[in-house]
XYZ file of C-alpha atoms in Angstrom:
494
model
C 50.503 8.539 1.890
C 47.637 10.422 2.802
C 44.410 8.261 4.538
C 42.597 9.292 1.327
C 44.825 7.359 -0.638
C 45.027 4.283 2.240
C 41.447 4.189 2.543
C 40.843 1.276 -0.494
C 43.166 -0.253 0.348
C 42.296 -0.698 4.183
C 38.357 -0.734 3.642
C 37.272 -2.606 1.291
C 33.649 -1.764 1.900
C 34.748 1.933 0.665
C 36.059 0.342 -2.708
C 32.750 -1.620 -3.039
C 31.047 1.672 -2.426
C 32.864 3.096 -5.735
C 32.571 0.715 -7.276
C 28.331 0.622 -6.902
C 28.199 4.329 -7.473
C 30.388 4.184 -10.615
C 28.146 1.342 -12.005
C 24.469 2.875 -11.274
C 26.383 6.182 -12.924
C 25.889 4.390 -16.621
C 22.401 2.581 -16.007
C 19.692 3.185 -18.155
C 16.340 3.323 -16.739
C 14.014 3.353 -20.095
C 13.569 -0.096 -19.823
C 12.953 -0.209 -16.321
C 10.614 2.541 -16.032
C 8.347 0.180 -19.379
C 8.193 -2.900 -16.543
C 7.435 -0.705 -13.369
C 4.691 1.062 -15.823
C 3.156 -2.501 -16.735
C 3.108 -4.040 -13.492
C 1.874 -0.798 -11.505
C -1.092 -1.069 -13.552
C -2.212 -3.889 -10.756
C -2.541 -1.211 -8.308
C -4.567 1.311 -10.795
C -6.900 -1.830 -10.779
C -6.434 -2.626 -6.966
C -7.795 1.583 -6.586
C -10.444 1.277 -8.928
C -11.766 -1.302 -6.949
C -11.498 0.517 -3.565
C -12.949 3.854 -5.445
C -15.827 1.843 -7.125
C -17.837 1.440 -3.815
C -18.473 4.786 -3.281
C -20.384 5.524 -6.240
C -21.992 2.534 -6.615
C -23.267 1.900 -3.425
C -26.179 5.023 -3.673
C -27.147 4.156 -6.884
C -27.268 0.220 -5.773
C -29.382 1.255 -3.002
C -32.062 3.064 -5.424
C -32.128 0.492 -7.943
C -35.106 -0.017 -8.781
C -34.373 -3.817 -10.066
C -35.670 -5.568 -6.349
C -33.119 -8.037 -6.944
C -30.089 -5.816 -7.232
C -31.509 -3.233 -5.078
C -29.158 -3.437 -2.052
C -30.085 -2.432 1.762
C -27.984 -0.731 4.592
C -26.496 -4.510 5.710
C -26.091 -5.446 2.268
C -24.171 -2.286 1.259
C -22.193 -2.563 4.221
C -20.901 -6.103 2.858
C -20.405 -4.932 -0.516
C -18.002 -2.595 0.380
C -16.428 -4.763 2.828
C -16.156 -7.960 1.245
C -12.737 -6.457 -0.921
C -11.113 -7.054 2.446
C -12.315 -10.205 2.857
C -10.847 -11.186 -0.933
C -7.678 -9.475 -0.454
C -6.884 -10.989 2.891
C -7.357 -14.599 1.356
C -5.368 -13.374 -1.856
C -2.598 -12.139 0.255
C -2.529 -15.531 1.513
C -2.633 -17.061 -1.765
C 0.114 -14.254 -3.592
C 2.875 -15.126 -0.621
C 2.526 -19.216 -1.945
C 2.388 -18.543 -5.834
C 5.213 -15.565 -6.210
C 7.703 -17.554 -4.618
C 6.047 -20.975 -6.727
C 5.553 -19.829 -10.290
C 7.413 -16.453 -9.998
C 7.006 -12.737 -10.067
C 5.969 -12.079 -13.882
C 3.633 -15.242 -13.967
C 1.773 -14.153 -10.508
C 1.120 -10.511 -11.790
C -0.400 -12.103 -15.041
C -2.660 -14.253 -12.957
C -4.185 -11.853 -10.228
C -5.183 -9.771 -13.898
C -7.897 -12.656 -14.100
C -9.958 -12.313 -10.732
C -9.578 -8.579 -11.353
C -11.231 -8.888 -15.055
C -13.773 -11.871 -14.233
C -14.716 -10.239 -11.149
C -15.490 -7.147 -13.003
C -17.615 -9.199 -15.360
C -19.712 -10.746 -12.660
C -20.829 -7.685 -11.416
C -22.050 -5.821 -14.689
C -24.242 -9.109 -15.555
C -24.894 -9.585 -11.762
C -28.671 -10.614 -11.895
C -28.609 -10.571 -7.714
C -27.397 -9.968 -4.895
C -25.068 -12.785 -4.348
C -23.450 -11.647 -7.991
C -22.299 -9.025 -6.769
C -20.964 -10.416 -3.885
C -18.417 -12.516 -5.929
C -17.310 -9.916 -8.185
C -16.203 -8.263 -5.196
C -14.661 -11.237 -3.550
C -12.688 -12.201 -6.665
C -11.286 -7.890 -7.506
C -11.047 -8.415 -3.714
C -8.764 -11.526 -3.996
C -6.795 -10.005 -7.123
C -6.358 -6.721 -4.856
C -4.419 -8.686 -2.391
C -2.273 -10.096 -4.440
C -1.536 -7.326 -6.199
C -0.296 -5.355 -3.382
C 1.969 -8.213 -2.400
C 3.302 -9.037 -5.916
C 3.799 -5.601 -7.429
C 5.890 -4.138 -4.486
C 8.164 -7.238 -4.970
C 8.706 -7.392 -8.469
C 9.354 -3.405 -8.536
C 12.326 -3.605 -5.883
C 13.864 -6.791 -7.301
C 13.819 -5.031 -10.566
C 15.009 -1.838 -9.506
C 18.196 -0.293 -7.930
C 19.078 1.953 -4.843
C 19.072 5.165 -7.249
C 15.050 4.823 -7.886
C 13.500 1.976 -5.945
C 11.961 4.802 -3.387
C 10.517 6.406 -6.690
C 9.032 3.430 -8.074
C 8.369 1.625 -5.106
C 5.925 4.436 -3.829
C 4.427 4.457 -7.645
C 2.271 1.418 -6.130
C 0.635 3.975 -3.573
C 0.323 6.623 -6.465
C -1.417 4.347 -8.748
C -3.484 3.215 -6.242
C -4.960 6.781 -5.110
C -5.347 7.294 -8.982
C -7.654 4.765 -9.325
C -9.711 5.424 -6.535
C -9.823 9.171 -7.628
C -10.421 7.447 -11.627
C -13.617 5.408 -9.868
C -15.069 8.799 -7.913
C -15.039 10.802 -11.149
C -16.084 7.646 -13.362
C -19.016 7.369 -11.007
C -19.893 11.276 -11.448
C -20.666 10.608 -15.514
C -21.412 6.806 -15.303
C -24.173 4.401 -14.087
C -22.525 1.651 -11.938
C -22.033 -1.569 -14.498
C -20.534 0.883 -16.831
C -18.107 1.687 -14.072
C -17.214 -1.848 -13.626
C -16.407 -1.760 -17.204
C -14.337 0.957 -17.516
C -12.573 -0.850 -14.187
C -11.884 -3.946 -16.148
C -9.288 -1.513 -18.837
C -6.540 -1.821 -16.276
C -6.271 -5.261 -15.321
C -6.747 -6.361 -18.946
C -3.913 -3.958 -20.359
C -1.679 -5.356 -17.497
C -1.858 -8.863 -18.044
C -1.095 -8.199 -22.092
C 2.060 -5.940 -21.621
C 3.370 -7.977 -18.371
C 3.634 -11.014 -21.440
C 6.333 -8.591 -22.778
C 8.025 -8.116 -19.678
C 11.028 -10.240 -18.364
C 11.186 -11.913 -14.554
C 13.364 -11.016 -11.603
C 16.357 -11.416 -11.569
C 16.788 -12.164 -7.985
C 14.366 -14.771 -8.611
C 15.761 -16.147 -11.916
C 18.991 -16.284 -9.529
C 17.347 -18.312 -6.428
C 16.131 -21.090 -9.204
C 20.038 -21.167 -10.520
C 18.965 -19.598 -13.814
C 22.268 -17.726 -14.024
C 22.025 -16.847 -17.776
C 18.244 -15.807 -18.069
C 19.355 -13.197 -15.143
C 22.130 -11.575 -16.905
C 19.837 -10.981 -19.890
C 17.304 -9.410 -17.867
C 19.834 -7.426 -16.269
C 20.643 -6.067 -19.198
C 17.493 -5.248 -20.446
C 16.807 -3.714 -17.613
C 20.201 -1.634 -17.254
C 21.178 -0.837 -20.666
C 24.687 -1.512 -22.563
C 26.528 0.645 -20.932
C 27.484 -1.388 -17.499
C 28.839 -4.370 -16.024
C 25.925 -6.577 -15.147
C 28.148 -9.432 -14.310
C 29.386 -7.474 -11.327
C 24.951 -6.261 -10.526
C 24.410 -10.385 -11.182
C 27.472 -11.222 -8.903
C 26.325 -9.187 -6.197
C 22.823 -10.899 -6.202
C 24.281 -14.225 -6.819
C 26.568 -14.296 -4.164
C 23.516 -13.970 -1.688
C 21.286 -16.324 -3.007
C 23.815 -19.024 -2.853
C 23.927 -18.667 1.120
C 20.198 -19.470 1.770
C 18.744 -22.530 1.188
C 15.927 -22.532 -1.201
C 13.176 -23.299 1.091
C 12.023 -21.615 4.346
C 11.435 -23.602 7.308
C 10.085 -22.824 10.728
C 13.133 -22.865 12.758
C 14.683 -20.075 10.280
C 12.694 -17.772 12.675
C 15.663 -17.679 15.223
C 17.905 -15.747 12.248
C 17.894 -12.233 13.066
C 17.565 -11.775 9.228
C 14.299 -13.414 9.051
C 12.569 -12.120 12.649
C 13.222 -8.372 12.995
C 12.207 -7.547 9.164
C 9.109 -10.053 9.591
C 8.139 -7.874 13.005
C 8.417 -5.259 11.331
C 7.034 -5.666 8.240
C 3.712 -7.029 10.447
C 3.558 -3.780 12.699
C 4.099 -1.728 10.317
C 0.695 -3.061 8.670
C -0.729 -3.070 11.673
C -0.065 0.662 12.489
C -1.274 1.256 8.853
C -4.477 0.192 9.679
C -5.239 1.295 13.161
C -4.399 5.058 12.172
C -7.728 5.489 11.509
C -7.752 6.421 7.886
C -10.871 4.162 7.522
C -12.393 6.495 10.113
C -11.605 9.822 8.914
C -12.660 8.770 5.129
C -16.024 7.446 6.977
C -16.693 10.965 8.189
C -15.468 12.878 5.207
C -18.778 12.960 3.577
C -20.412 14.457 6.456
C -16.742 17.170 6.809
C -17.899 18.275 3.313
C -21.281 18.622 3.778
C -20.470 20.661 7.120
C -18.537 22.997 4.688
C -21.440 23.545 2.493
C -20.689 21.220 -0.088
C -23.813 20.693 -2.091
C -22.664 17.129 -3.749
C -20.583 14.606 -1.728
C -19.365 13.375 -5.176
C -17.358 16.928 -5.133
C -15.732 16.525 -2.110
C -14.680 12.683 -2.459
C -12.929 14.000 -5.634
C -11.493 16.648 -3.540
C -10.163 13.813 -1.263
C -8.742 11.997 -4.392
C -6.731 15.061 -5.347
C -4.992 15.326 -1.944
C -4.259 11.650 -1.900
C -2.700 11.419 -5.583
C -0.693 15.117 -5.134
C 0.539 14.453 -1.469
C 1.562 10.278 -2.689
C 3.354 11.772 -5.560
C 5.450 14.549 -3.923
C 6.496 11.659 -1.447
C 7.063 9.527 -4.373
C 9.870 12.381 -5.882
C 11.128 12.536 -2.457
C 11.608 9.324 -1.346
C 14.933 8.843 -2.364
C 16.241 11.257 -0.946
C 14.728 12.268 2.352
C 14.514 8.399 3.134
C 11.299 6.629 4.300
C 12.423 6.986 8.094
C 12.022 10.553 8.198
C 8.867 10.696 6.185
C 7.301 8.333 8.013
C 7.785 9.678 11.557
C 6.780 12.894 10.352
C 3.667 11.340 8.814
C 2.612 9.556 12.270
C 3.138 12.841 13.863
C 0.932 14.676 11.382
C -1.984 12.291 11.607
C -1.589 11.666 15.374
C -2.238 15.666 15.771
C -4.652 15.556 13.008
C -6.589 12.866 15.025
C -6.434 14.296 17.974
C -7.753 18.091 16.902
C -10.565 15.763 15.492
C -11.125 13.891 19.164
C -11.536 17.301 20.093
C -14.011 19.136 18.191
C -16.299 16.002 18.377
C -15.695 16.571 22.540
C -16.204 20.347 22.701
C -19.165 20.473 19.768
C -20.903 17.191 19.771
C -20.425 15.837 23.385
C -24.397 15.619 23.611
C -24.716 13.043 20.845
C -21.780 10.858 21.630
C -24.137 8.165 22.900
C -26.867 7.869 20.279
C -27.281 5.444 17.732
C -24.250 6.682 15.717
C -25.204 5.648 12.458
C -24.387 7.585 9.221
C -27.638 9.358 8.787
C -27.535 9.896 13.001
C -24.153 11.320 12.443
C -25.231 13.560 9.660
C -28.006 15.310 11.848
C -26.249 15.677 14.899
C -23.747 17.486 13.230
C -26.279 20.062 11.697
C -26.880 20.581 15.485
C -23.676 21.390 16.225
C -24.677 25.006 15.164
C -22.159 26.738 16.671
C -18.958 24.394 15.249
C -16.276 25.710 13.297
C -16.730 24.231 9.897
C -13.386 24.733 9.056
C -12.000 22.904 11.115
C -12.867 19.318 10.844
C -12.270 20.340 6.972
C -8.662 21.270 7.818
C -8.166 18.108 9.884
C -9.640 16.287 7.248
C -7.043 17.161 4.423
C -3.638 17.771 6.871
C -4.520 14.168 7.985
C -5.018 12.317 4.365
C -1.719 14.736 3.325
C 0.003 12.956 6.430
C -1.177 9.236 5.397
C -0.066 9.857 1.654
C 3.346 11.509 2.378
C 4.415 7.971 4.643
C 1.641 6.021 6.335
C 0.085 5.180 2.580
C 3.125 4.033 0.485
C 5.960 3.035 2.727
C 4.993 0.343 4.629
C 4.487 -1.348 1.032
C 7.800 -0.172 -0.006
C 9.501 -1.426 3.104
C 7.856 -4.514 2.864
C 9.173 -5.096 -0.611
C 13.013 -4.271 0.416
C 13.793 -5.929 3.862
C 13.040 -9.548 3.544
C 15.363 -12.457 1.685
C 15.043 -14.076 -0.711
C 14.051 -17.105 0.225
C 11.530 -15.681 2.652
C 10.076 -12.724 0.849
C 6.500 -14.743 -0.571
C 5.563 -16.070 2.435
C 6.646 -12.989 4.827
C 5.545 -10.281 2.627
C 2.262 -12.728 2.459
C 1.620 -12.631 6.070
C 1.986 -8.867 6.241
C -0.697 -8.476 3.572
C -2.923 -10.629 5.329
C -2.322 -8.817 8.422
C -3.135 -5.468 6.935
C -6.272 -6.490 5.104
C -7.685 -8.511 8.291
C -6.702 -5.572 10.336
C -9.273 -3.208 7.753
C -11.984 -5.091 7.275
C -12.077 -5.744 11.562
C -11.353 -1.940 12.055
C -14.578 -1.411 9.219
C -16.871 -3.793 10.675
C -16.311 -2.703 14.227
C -16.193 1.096 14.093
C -19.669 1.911 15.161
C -19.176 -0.216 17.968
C -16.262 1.356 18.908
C -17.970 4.822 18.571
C -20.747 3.333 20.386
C -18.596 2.275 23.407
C -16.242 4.820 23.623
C -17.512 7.914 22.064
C -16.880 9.802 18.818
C -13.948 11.765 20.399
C -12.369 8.500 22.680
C -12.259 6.607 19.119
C -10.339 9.470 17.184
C -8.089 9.898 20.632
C -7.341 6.315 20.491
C -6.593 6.664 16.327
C -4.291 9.387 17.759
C -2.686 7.413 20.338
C -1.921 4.667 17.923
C -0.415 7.253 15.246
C 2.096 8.140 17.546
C 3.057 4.474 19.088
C 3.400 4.467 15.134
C 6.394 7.271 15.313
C 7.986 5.925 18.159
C 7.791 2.835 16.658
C 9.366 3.920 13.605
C 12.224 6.222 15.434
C 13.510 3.271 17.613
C 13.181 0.263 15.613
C 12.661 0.826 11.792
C 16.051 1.096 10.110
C 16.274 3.394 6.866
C 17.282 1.525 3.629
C 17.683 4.373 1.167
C 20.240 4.263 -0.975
C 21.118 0.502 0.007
C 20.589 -2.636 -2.182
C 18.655 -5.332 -0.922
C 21.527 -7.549 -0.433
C 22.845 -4.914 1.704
C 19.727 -4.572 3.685
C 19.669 -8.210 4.079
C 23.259 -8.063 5.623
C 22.055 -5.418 8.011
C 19.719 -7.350 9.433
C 22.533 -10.419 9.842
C 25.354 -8.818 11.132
C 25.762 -9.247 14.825
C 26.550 -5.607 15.384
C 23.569 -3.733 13.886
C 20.224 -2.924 15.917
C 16.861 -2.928 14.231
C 16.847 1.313 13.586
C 20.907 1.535 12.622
């Protein structure tokens, strides 16, 4: 017999395998591709309310209503203040996802999103608009922890990547839907065009069915194999999809406790899952989008609206060709070659502001100072910060942007994935609003080009990072991700 034919027989990992491929052969994804639509409309809001600074900011600072009329502190907290929100609600997602459950969570955060939205177009001061940020803030935060989770526990290995990295796409959308909203609309009118999202979202997520990885955790064994197949059509057998699932939720306990740190499956994902958040952050993108303005305005760009929409474009083509990708060049690979990009990126940066701007690198440094010492630089390429500018967001939205989310939503169990995935979204938005509130002093203390070196330097402990220790789960399910992480014989990057 030849080892074609013994190979079943002998490996029963390799009858398993045909088993999975024969099944996802006959899904149908109609159904699945309805919920991911519904619940990725959280991150269209979660963009709108990054996007929705920019615009209203200038026009906040020109009021002419005194008490709405905002100053350079009190802009600077407006646009920060999201962070502040979505830290807290990343806090608050991790307890309620695993409490009340996927579907119910995503409902919820619609509310701070809609309410918050409200506050701000009757805001009759300051300290309005303050909360409406806070609360889109707080339903940002738990949007980007809920959403990834509820797309990878309904998905399978043959489109999670594509879906997962929707969350990034719809994100960049609605940032780019808030810069052109802001070109043809005064700012409360933005805020209610904002508040379409969230409020569409919470009425079609009513239609939409839970987990079933979390109907299966609560012993809801029946509700599970209805959603699965609603989710997978006719055509297959979910008992053996429900089996699968079932057979690893009934070897965790229910509830996570502090000494369940020592299981390899719990630590190395959780370390992870935090650094990868934590590289996220420190690449700089905050930076570079802080300077963009001034890039475009270098390159003769008469309205800065024109090249933040210009920005928005990269962003949503670059997230969705890595979206189509995903699955099949694997978010390893796209995500070292992303850290390289925007480590280079950086670095060319660190250098023009060396070679061209060397004599300003200790003034004030605030925007306007920036602004005018780069009209100095008379005899600076304008091209090239303008280059650096889009390779680097095209880096960020082809890996740095989408997977960290989309690894975050695959690698933890069960029984660990609120709280964990909650910590990671509290370390990414604590690591944003510190690396937004401290960048002029870190431009003060260690020049323009030191800060973009250092943006570099991180980008590539990023890559190496990623090459040595992140392992790749295309194609896998999460159950077998989860058993990669337990079995004695794999390292963190197998």
């Amino acid at each position: 017999m030849s080892a074609e034919e013994w190979s079943p027989l002998l490996d029963p990992a390799a009858h398993s395998s045909t088993q999975e491929l024969q099944y996802f052969s006959k899904v149908r994804n109609k159904n699945l591709y309805l919920a991911t639509f519904a619940a990725v409309l959280g991150p269209l809001s979660f963009g709108f309310v990054l996007g929705y600074s920019s615009p209203a900011i200038p026009e906040l600072q020109s009021n002419l209503n005194p008490d709405l009329k905002l100053d350079s502190t009190q802009a600077s907290w407006f646009g920060s203040l999201v962070t502040v929100g979505a830290a807290v609600g990343g806090i608050i997602g991790g307890w309620i996802v695993d409490k009340v459950g996927r579907k119910p969570s995503l409902m919820m955060c619609g509310l701070p999103f809609i309410i918050g939205f409200v506050v701000i177009v009757g805001a009759q001061n300051i300290w309005m608009l303050y909360i409406g940020r806070l609360l889109t803030g707080l339903a940002s935060g738990i949007a980007s922890l809920v959403v990834p989770i509820y797309i990878s526990e309904t998905s399978h290995p043959k489109v999670r990547g594509l879906l997962g990295s929707c969350v990034q796409l719809m994100v960049v959308i609605g940032i780019m839907g808030a810069y052109v909203g802001g070109m043809i609309l005064p700012w409360y009118w933005l805020a209610v065009v904002s508040s379409v999202p969230p409020t569409v979202m919470v009425i079609l997520m009513y239609f939409m069915p839970e987990t079933p990885r979390y109907l299966l955790s609560k012993n809801k064994h029946s509700e599970a194999l209805a959603v699965l197949a609603w989710l997978r059509g006719p055509e297959v057998d979910h008992d053996w999809e429900c089996s699968q699932i079932e057979e690893s939720c009934n070897t965790q306990d229910t509830k996570f406790s502090l000494s369940e740190l020592k299981d390899s499956a719990v630590y190395k994902p959780f370390l992870i899952g935090i650094f990868l958040m934590l590289f996220q952050q420190l690449s700089g993108i905050n930076a570079v989008m802080f300077y963009a303005e001034t890039i475009f305005e270098q390159a003769n760009f008469k309205h800065s609206s024109e090249g933040s929409v210009i920005v928005g474009v990269v962003q949503v083509v670059f997230t969705a060709i890595a979206a189509l990708i995903m699955d099949r060049a694997g978010r390893k690979i796209l995500l070292a070659i992303s850290a390289l990009i925007m480590s280079f990126s950086a670095a060319v940066f660190g250098v023009y502001f060396k070679i061209w701007q060397e004599d300003i690198n200790n003034s004030s440094l605030h925007k306007v100072d920036v602004q005018n010492s780069v009209s100095m630089a008379t005899h600076a390429p304008t091209w090239l910060p303008l280059v650096c500018l889009v390779i680097f967001i095209a880096g960020f939205a082809i890996g740095c942007g989408p997977i960290p989310w989309l690894v975050m939503s695959e690698i933890f169990p069960v029984r660990v994935r609120g709280i964990a995935s909650g910590v990671c979204v509290l370390t990414n938005w604590s690591t944003a609003f510190l690396v937004t509130k401290e960048f002029n002093d870190l431009l003060e203390n260690i020049t323009q080009y030191g800060t973009f070196w250092l943006f570099s330097s991180f980008c590539f402990m990023n890559f190496l990072f990623t090459i040595f220790f992140m392992p790749e789960t295309k194609g896998k399910t999460l159950e077998q991700i989860e058993a990669l992480f337990r079995g004695p014989a794999h390292g963190l990057a197998d």
